[in-house]
Each structure stands twice: as C-alpha cells, then as structure tokens.
C-alpha atoms as one frame of an Amber mdcrd trajectory, in Angstrom:
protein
 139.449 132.709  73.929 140.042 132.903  70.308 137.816 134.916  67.648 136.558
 131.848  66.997 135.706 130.326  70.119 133.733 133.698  70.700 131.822 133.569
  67.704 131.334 129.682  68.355 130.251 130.725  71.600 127.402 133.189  70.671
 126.378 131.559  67.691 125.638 128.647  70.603 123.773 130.701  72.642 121.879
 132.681  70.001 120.499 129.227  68.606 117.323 128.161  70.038 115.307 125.172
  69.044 111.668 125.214  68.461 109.343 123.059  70.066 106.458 122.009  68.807
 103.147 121.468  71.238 100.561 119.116  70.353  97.330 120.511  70.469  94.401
 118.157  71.996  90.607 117.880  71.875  88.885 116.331  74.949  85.264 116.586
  73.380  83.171 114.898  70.623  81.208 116.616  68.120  81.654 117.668  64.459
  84.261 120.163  63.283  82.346 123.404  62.276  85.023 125.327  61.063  89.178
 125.206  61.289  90.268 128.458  61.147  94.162 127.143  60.670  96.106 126.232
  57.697  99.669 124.343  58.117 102.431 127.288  58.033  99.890 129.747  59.007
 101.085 131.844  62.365  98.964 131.676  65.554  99.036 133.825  68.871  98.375
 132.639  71.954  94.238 132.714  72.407  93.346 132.321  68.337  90.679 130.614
  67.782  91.894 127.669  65.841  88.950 125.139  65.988  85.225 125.257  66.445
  83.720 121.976  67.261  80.019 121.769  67.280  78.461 122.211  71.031  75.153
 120.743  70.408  75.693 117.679  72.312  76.647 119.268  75.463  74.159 122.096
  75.163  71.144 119.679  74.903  72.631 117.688  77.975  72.984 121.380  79.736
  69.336 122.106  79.259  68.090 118.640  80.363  70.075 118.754  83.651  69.202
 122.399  84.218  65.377 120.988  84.089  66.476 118.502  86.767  68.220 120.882
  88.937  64.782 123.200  89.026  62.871 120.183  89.934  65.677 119.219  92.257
  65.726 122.878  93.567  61.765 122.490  94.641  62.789 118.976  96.458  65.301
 120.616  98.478  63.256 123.347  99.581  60.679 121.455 100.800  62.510 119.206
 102.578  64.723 122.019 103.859  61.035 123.592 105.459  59.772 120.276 106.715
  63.399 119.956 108.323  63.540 122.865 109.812  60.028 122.126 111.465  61.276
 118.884 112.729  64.409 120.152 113.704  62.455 123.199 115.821  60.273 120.511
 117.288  63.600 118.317 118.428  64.882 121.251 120.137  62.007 121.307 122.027
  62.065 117.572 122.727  58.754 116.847 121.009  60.483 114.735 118.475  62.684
 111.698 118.737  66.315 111.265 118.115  65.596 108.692 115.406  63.104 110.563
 113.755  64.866 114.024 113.750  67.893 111.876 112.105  65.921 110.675 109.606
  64.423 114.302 108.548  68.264 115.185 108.909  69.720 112.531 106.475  66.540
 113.079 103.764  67.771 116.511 103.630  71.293 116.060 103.242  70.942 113.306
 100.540  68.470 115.989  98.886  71.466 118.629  99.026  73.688 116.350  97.395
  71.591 115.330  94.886  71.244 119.373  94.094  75.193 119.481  94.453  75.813
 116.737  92.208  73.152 118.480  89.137  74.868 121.723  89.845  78.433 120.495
  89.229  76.787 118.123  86.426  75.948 121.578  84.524  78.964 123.152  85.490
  80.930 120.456  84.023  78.899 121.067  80.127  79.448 124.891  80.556  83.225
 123.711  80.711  82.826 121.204  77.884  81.139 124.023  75.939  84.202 126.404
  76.262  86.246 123.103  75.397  84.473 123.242  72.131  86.267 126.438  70.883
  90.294 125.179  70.497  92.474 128.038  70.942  95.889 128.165  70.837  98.189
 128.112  73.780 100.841 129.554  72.379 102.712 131.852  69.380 103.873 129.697
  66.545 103.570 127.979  63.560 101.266 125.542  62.308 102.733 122.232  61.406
  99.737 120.005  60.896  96.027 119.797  61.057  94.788 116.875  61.356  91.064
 118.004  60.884  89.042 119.063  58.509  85.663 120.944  58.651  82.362 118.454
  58.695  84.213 115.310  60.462  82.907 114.098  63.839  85.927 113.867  65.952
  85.710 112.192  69.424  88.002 113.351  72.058  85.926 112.131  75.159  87.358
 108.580  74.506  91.248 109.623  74.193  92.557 112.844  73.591  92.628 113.501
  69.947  94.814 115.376  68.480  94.104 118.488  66.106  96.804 119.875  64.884
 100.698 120.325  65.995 101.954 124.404  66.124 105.691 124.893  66.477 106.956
 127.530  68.872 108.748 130.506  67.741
C-alpha cells in the first residue's frame, strides 16, 4: 500500500460521524426551567429540563386517599373471608356461598392492585418530569422555553436535539 493509501486509510478510520439523539417528553405540564442552551455540552444524567409535576402530584395524593380506603375494604373482606373460608373447611358453609366470599375478595385485591400500580405509575411520571440527558454531547436545539405548557402525554414531544461526541 502506498503512503497514501495508508494515510487514506487512517484518516477513514479516525473519522467518526456524530449522531444526534432526539430528546422526548412523554408528560404535560409547564416548563419550569431549561437548564440548556444550543451549543452548550451535556453529560449523560444533566438535568436539562424541569417540567412542572403538579398535575401528577395532585393525581398521586387523590389515588393514595383511595388506596387507604381501598386498603380498609380489603381487610375486611380478607377477615370475613377467612371466617367463611374456616367455616367451608368445616362444611358449615356451601360451595356457592364460600365462592362468592372468594370472588368479593379477589375483585377487592384487584381493585387494591390496580390503585397501587395507578400511584406507581405518577411516581414514574413524576421522575419523567425532570429531562435528563442520555448521553455526552452537544446541544443542537431547544425547542422549549421556560413558562410554556408542553403536552407530551398526547405524542411525544420533542425538547431539544443533543449531538453525540
């Protein structure tokens, strides 16, 4: 190989292009604070984005109300199971009745699953709320300012574009 098919070669090699990653909001709420100017350079787990929680908070505190009452449900129809399932296994109760007292307290355990993975869900949106970056790069473009109300529970909106380096 020529000089110059080895320098061609490296300089090949060597040469990387950037990529640039789109970075997405799947929450709605208004923009507290953008911590990111375009050319600015991130690392991966900057804060970049604050969006306002609010929404999601109040909706965490109503369904943790529910799940406490929801709680109490379950427990008592856990203890008046438990009685009727005692008094089955003694055959003092019948099959249709002890079925009944069975399926009352499994659709009250659901009803507690469903409110539990409800509020897990917010804590999740919460953390959503707080864009970090994924990656080390560049900024490109934001596409938000502080104050607006964006809405990524509809589509995926996007914030702002960082370019790899």
């Amino acid at each position: 190989m020529s000089l110059l098919g080895l320098i061609s070669a490296l300089f090949l090699f060597s040469f990387s292009f950037s990529q640039e990653t789109e970075i997405y909001t799947i929450v709605k709420g208004i923009v507290r604070e953008v911590f990111v100017k375009k050319g600015q350079h991130v690392r991966p787990g900057e804060l970049l984005v604050d969006i306002d929680p609010t929404l999601y908070v109040k909706e965490r505190e109503r369904l943790k109300a529910e799940l406490e009452i929801q709680k109490l449900n379950l427990e008592k129809v856990e203890w008046d199971f438990k009685r009727y399932e005692e008094l089955f296994s003694r055959d003092l109760l019948s099959k249709s009745d002890y079925e009944k007292w069975k399926n009352k307290y499994d659709v009250e355990r659901a009803k507690y699953a469903s409110l539990l993975a409800q509020v897990e869900k917010l804590d999740t949106l919460i953390e959503y709320c707080r864009i970090k970056s994924p990656i080390k790069g560049v900024v490109k473009k934001v596409y938000v300012k502080k104050g607006i109300f964006v809405n990524g529970s509809m589509v995926p909106q996007v914030l702002l574009v960082v370019q790899e380096k």
